[in-house]
PDB file of C-alpha atoms in Angstrom:
ATOM      1  CA  UNK A   1      -0.048   0.054  -0.112  1.00 39.00           C
ATOM      2  CA  UNK A   2       1.219   3.509  -0.693  1.00 38.00           C
ATOM      3  CA  UNK A   3       0.222   6.857   0.942  1.00 37.00           C
ATOM      4  CA  UNK A   4       0.176  10.033  -1.110  1.00 35.00           C
ATOM      5  CA  UNK A   5       1.148  13.359   0.191  1.00 37.00           C
ATOM      6  CA  UNK A   6       0.843  16.843  -1.497  1.00 38.00           C
ATOM      7  CA  UNK A   7       0.992  19.818  -1.484  1.00 42.00           C
ATOM      8  CA  UNK A   8       4.721  20.447  -1.662  1.00 40.00           C
ATOM      9  CA  UNK A   9       6.594  23.022   0.324  1.00 44.00           C
ATOM     10  CA  UNK A  10       7.014  26.266  -1.398  1.00 46.00           C
ATOM     11  CA  UNK A  11      10.860  26.013  -1.679  1.00 52.00           C
ATOM     12  CA  UNK A  12      10.754  22.593  -3.110  1.00 44.00           C
ATOM     13  CA  UNK A  13      12.713  22.242  -6.521  1.00 47.00           C
ATOM     14  CA  UNK A  14      10.000  20.070  -8.061  1.00 41.00           C
ATOM     15  CA  UNK A  15       7.002  21.557  -9.659  1.00 44.00           C
ATOM     16  CA  UNK A  16       3.699  21.222  -7.905  1.00 42.00           C
ATOM     17  CA  UNK A  17       2.425  18.703 -10.543  1.00 39.00           C
ATOM     18  CA  UNK A  18       4.644  15.968  -8.935  1.00 39.00           C
ATOM     19  CA  UNK A  19       3.120  13.472  -6.653  1.00 35.00           C
ATOM     20  CA  UNK A  20       5.419  11.684  -4.398  1.00 33.00           C
ATOM     21  CA  UNK A  21       4.795   8.133  -3.259  1.00 35.00           C
ATOM     22  CA  UNK A  22       5.918   6.923   0.063  1.00 39.00           C
ATOM     23  CA  UNK A  23       5.662   3.308   1.061  1.00 43.00           C
ATOM     24  CA  UNK A  24       3.445   2.591   4.080  1.00 45.00           C
ATOM     25  CA  UNK A  25       4.675   0.752   7.085  1.00 45.00           C
ATOM     26  CA  UNK A  26       2.495  -2.193   6.415  1.00 52.00           C
ATOM     27  CA  UNK A  27       3.896  -5.127   4.129  1.00 57.00           C
ATOM     28  CA  UNK A  28       2.543  -5.327   0.708  1.00 84.00           C
ATOM     29  CA  UNK A  29       2.853  -7.405  -2.256  1.00 90.00           C
ATOM     30  CA  UNK A  30       2.012  -6.986  -6.190  1.00 94.00           C
ATOM     31  CA  UNK A  31       2.257  -9.033  -9.308  1.00 96.00           C
ATOM     32  CA  UNK A  32       4.654  -8.093 -11.803  1.00 96.00           C
ATOM     33  CA  UNK A  33       3.484 -11.094 -14.060  1.00 97.00           C
ATOM     34  CA  UNK A  34       0.376 -13.198 -13.456  1.00 97.00           C
ATOM     35  CA  UNK A  35      -0.136 -16.462 -14.942  1.00 98.00           C
ATOM     36  CA  UNK A  36      -2.138 -16.568 -18.168  1.00 98.00           C
ATOM     37  CA  UNK A  37      -4.848 -19.025 -19.288  1.00 98.00           C
ATOM     38  CA  UNK A  38      -4.075 -21.621 -21.752  1.00 97.00           C
ATOM     39  CA  UNK A  39      -5.581 -24.503 -23.798  1.00 98.00           C
ATOM     40  CA  UNK A  40      -3.618 -27.691 -24.204  1.00 98.00           C
ATOM     41  CA  UNK A  41      -3.961 -31.153 -25.528  1.00 98.00           C
ATOM     42  CA  UNK A  42      -3.621 -34.318 -23.520  1.00 98.00           C
ATOM     43  CA  UNK A  43      -0.044 -35.413 -23.405  1.00 97.00           C
ATOM     44  CA  UNK A  44       1.304 -31.762 -23.780  1.00 98.00           C
ATOM     45  CA  UNK A  45       3.162 -29.850 -20.962  1.00 98.00           C
ATOM     46  CA  UNK A  46       2.085 -26.536 -19.639  1.00 97.00           C
ATOM     47  CA  UNK A  47       3.868 -23.752 -17.731  1.00 98.00           C
ATOM     48  CA  UNK A  48       2.444 -20.961 -15.580  1.00 98.00           C
ATOM     49  CA  UNK A  49       4.556 -17.987 -14.536  1.00 98.00           C
ATOM     50  CA  UNK A  50       4.179 -15.788 -11.483  1.00 98.00           C
ATOM     51  CA  UNK A  51       6.518 -12.788 -10.672  1.00 98.00           C
ATOM     52  CA  UNK A  52       5.710 -10.837  -7.470  1.00 97.00           C
ATOM     53  CA  UNK A  53       7.410  -7.917  -5.701  1.00 97.00           C
ATOM     54  CA  UNK A  54       7.205  -6.607  -2.294  1.00 94.00           C
ATOM     55  CA  UNK A  55       9.278  -5.802   0.737  1.00 92.00           C
ATOM     56  CA  UNK A  56      10.113  -8.014   2.280  1.00 92.00           C
ATOM     57  CA  UNK A  57      10.010 -10.471  -0.818  1.00 93.00           C
ATOM     58  CA  UNK A  58       6.635 -12.326  -0.832  1.00 95.00           C
ATOM     59  CA  UNK A  59       6.468 -16.075  -0.369  1.00 95.00           C
ATOM     60  CA  UNK A  60       4.661 -17.770  -3.487  1.00 97.00           C
ATOM     61  CA  UNK A  61       2.393 -20.833  -3.346  1.00 96.00           C
ATOM     62  CA  UNK A  62       0.377 -22.565  -6.144  1.00 98.00           C
ATOM     63  CA  UNK A  63      -3.164 -23.651  -5.779  1.00 97.00           C
ATOM     64  CA  UNK A  64      -5.703 -25.761  -7.953  1.00 97.00           C
ATOM     65  CA  UNK A  65      -9.463 -26.082  -8.148  1.00 96.00           C
ATOM     66  CA  UNK A  66     -11.472 -27.967 -10.599  1.00 92.00           C
ATOM     67  CA  UNK A  67     -13.466 -25.923 -13.233  1.00 83.00           C
ATOM     68  CA  UNK A  68     -17.015 -26.680 -11.553  1.00 83.00           C
ATOM     69  CA  UNK A  69     -15.478 -26.460  -7.895  1.00 80.00           C
ATOM     70  CA  UNK A  70     -13.873 -22.989  -7.841  1.00 71.00           C
ATOM     71  CA  UNK A  71     -14.635 -22.701  -4.213  1.00 81.00           C
ATOM     72  CA  UNK A  72     -12.505 -25.626  -3.347  1.00 90.00           C
ATOM     73  CA  UNK A  73      -8.730 -25.128  -3.819  1.00 94.00           C
ATOM     74  CA  UNK A  74      -6.083 -27.660  -3.061  1.00 95.00           C
ATOM     75  CA  UNK A  75      -2.376 -26.619  -2.564  1.00 95.00           C
ATOM     76  CA  UNK A  76       0.068 -27.987  -5.090  1.00 97.00           C
ATOM     77  CA  UNK A  77       3.567 -29.101  -4.319  1.00 96.00           C
ATOM     78  CA  UNK A  78       6.625 -30.058  -6.287  1.00 96.00           C
ATOM     79  CA  UNK A  79       6.301 -33.839  -7.198  1.00 95.00           C
ATOM     80  CA  UNK A  80       2.603 -33.861  -6.870  1.00 94.00           C
ATOM     81  CA  UNK A  81       0.402 -35.953  -9.442  1.00 94.00           C
ATOM     82  CA  UNK A  82       2.799 -38.950  -9.825  1.00 93.00           C
ATOM     83  CA  UNK A  83       5.687 -36.533 -10.233  1.00 96.00           C
ATOM     84  CA  UNK A  84       4.234 -34.599 -13.082  1.00 97.00           C
ATOM     85  CA  UNK A  85       4.169 -31.214 -11.162  1.00 98.00           C
ATOM     86  CA  UNK A  86       7.148 -29.282 -11.007  1.00 98.00           C
ATOM     87  CA  UNK A  87       7.338 -26.039  -9.003  1.00 98.00           C
ATOM     88  CA  UNK A  88      10.606 -23.924  -9.378  1.00 98.00           C
ATOM     89  CA  UNK A  89      10.761 -20.647  -7.313  1.00 98.00           C
ATOM     90  CA  UNK A  90      13.460 -18.267  -6.757  1.00 98.00           C
ATOM     91  CA  UNK A  91      13.646 -15.482  -4.278  1.00 97.00           C
ATOM     92  CA  UNK A  92      15.657 -12.121  -4.737  1.00 95.00           C
ATOM     93  CA  UNK A  93      14.323  -8.629  -5.175  1.00 92.00           C
ATOM     94  CA  UNK A  94      11.307 -10.310  -6.694  1.00 95.00           C
ATOM     95  CA  UNK A  95       9.747 -13.769  -6.009  1.00 97.00           C
ATOM     96  CA  UNK A  96       9.683 -15.728  -9.315  1.00 98.00           C
ATOM     97  CA  UNK A  97       7.721 -19.066  -9.613  1.00 98.00           C
ATOM     98  CA  UNK A  98       7.200 -21.478 -12.586  1.00 98.00           C
ATOM     99  CA  UNK A  99       4.512 -24.210 -12.222  1.00 98.00           C
ATOM    100  CA  UNK A 100       4.795 -26.981 -14.916  1.00 98.00           C
ATOM    101  CA  UNK A 101       2.653 -30.008 -15.443  1.00 98.00           C
ATOM    102  CA  UNK A 102       3.787 -32.609 -17.842  1.00 98.00           C
ATOM    103  CA  UNK A 103       1.943 -35.387 -19.752  1.00 98.00           C
ATOM    104  CA  UNK A 104      -1.351 -33.449 -19.014  1.00 98.00           C
ATOM    105  CA  UNK A 105      -4.818 -35.346 -18.785  1.00 97.00           C
ATOM    106  CA  UNK A 106      -8.242 -34.147 -18.875  1.00 96.00           C
ATOM    107  CA  UNK A 107      -8.333 -34.042 -15.049  1.00 95.00           C
ATOM    108  CA  UNK A 108      -5.632 -31.333 -15.158  1.00 97.00           C
ATOM    109  CA  UNK A 109      -8.145 -28.874 -16.394  1.00 97.00           C
ATOM    110  CA  UNK A 110      -9.031 -26.253 -13.904  1.00 97.00           C
ATOM    111  CA  UNK A 111      -8.252 -22.965 -12.149  1.00 97.00           C
ATOM    112  CA  UNK A 112      -4.619 -22.485 -11.098  1.00 98.00           C
ATOM    113  CA  UNK A 113      -3.873 -19.824  -8.677  1.00 97.00           C
ATOM    114  CA  UNK A 114      -0.658 -18.067  -7.755  1.00 98.00           C
ATOM    115  CA  UNK A 115      -0.726 -16.813  -4.150  1.00 96.00           C
ATOM    116  CA  UNK A 116       1.664 -14.430  -2.654  1.00 96.00           C
ATOM    117  CA  UNK A 117       2.120 -12.668   0.630  1.00 93.00           C
ATOM    118  CA  UNK A 118       4.914 -11.069   2.765  1.00 92.00           C
ATOM    119  CA  UNK A 119       2.506 -10.524   5.758  1.00 88.00           C
ATOM    120  CA  UNK A 120       4.311 -12.104   8.724  1.00 85.00           C
ATOM    121  CA  UNK A 121       0.956 -13.492   9.803  1.00 83.00           C
ATOM    122  CA  UNK A 122       0.137 -15.329   6.437  1.00 84.00           C
ATOM    123  CA  UNK A 123       0.464 -18.691   7.774  1.00 79.00           C
ATOM    124  CA  UNK A 124      -1.465 -18.020  11.003  1.00 81.00           C
ATOM    125  CA  UNK A 125      -4.439 -20.336  10.924  1.00 81.00           C
ATOM    126  CA  UNK A 126      -6.457 -17.749  12.991  1.00 82.00           C
ATOM    127  CA  UNK A 127      -6.074 -15.160  10.103  1.00 75.00           C
ATOM    128  CA  UNK A 128      -8.588 -14.716   7.196  1.00 75.00           C
ATOM    129  CA  UNK A 129      -6.417 -15.854   4.282  1.00 65.00           C
ATOM    130  CA  UNK A 130      -8.120 -13.369   1.888  1.00 64.00           C
ATOM    131  CA  UNK A 131      -6.566 -10.431   3.757  1.00 69.00           C
ATOM    132  CA  UNK A 132      -2.994 -11.881   3.808  1.00 83.00           C
ATOM    133  CA  UNK A 133      -2.591 -13.341   0.428  1.00 89.00           C
ATOM    134  CA  UNK A 134      -2.888 -11.785  -2.987  1.00 93.00           C
ATOM    135  CA  UNK A 135      -4.105 -14.092  -5.778  1.00 95.00           C
ATOM    136  CA  UNK A 136      -3.840 -14.233  -9.629  1.00 97.00           C
ATOM    137  CA  UNK A 137      -5.691 -17.106 -11.534  1.00 97.00           C
ATOM    138  CA  UNK A 138      -5.404 -18.675 -14.767  1.00 97.00           C
ATOM    139  CA  UNK A 139      -7.753 -21.419 -16.338  1.00 97.00           C
ATOM    140  CA  UNK A 140      -6.183 -24.248 -18.118  1.00 98.00           C
ATOM    141  CA  UNK A 141      -8.334 -26.281 -20.401  1.00 97.00           C
ATOM    142  CA  UNK A 142      -7.137 -29.630 -21.645  1.00 97.00           C
ATOM    143  CA  UNK A 143      -8.683 -31.165 -24.696  1.00 97.00           C
ATOM    144  CA  UNK A 144      -8.430 -34.793 -25.825  1.00 96.00           C
ATOM    145  CA  UNK A 145      -5.854 -35.045 -28.621  1.00 91.00           C
ATOM    146  CA  UNK A 146      -6.705 -37.053 -31.675  1.00 83.00           C
ATOM    147  CA  UNK A 147      -5.725 -40.606 -31.788  1.00 71.00           C
ATOM    148  CA  UNK A 148      -3.982 -41.765 -34.737  1.00 66.00           C
ATOM    149  CA  UNK A 149      -4.904 -45.135 -36.070  1.00 64.00           C
ATOM    150  CA  UNK A 150      -2.105 -47.335 -37.532  1.00 67.00           C
ATOM    151  CA  UNK A 151      -2.277 -47.981 -41.203  1.00 66.00           C
TER     152      UNK A 151
END
């Protein structure tokens, strides 16, 4: 979150049209890049990208919900779905994470959510998760690939 302040002192070297932004004392996080929705064929691989910024650098998590059950998300982890899920995350000035799923099946269709938070209370089970995590979603649709018959 940011707080804005204006007007500027009369001896200020900047014209009055400038607005200065001062970070608030509350931790905040924001998306630099959000995951994009995709359509894939069975057997393909898909990758979703998430890039977040904040001070301190936010933690990133990946979650999944079936298309018709968008109210029931389940957390994904590296190695899930019989080793077809790969999550690679790096933390520096930004937090950057790539979720990849190989050999996709129809059951991989759904809503994938990148969640990020740098709130120190983010994993406190007594906190409302919607106030401590920011979220960006992408829908992945998997279609049955054509089967080729031998000649």
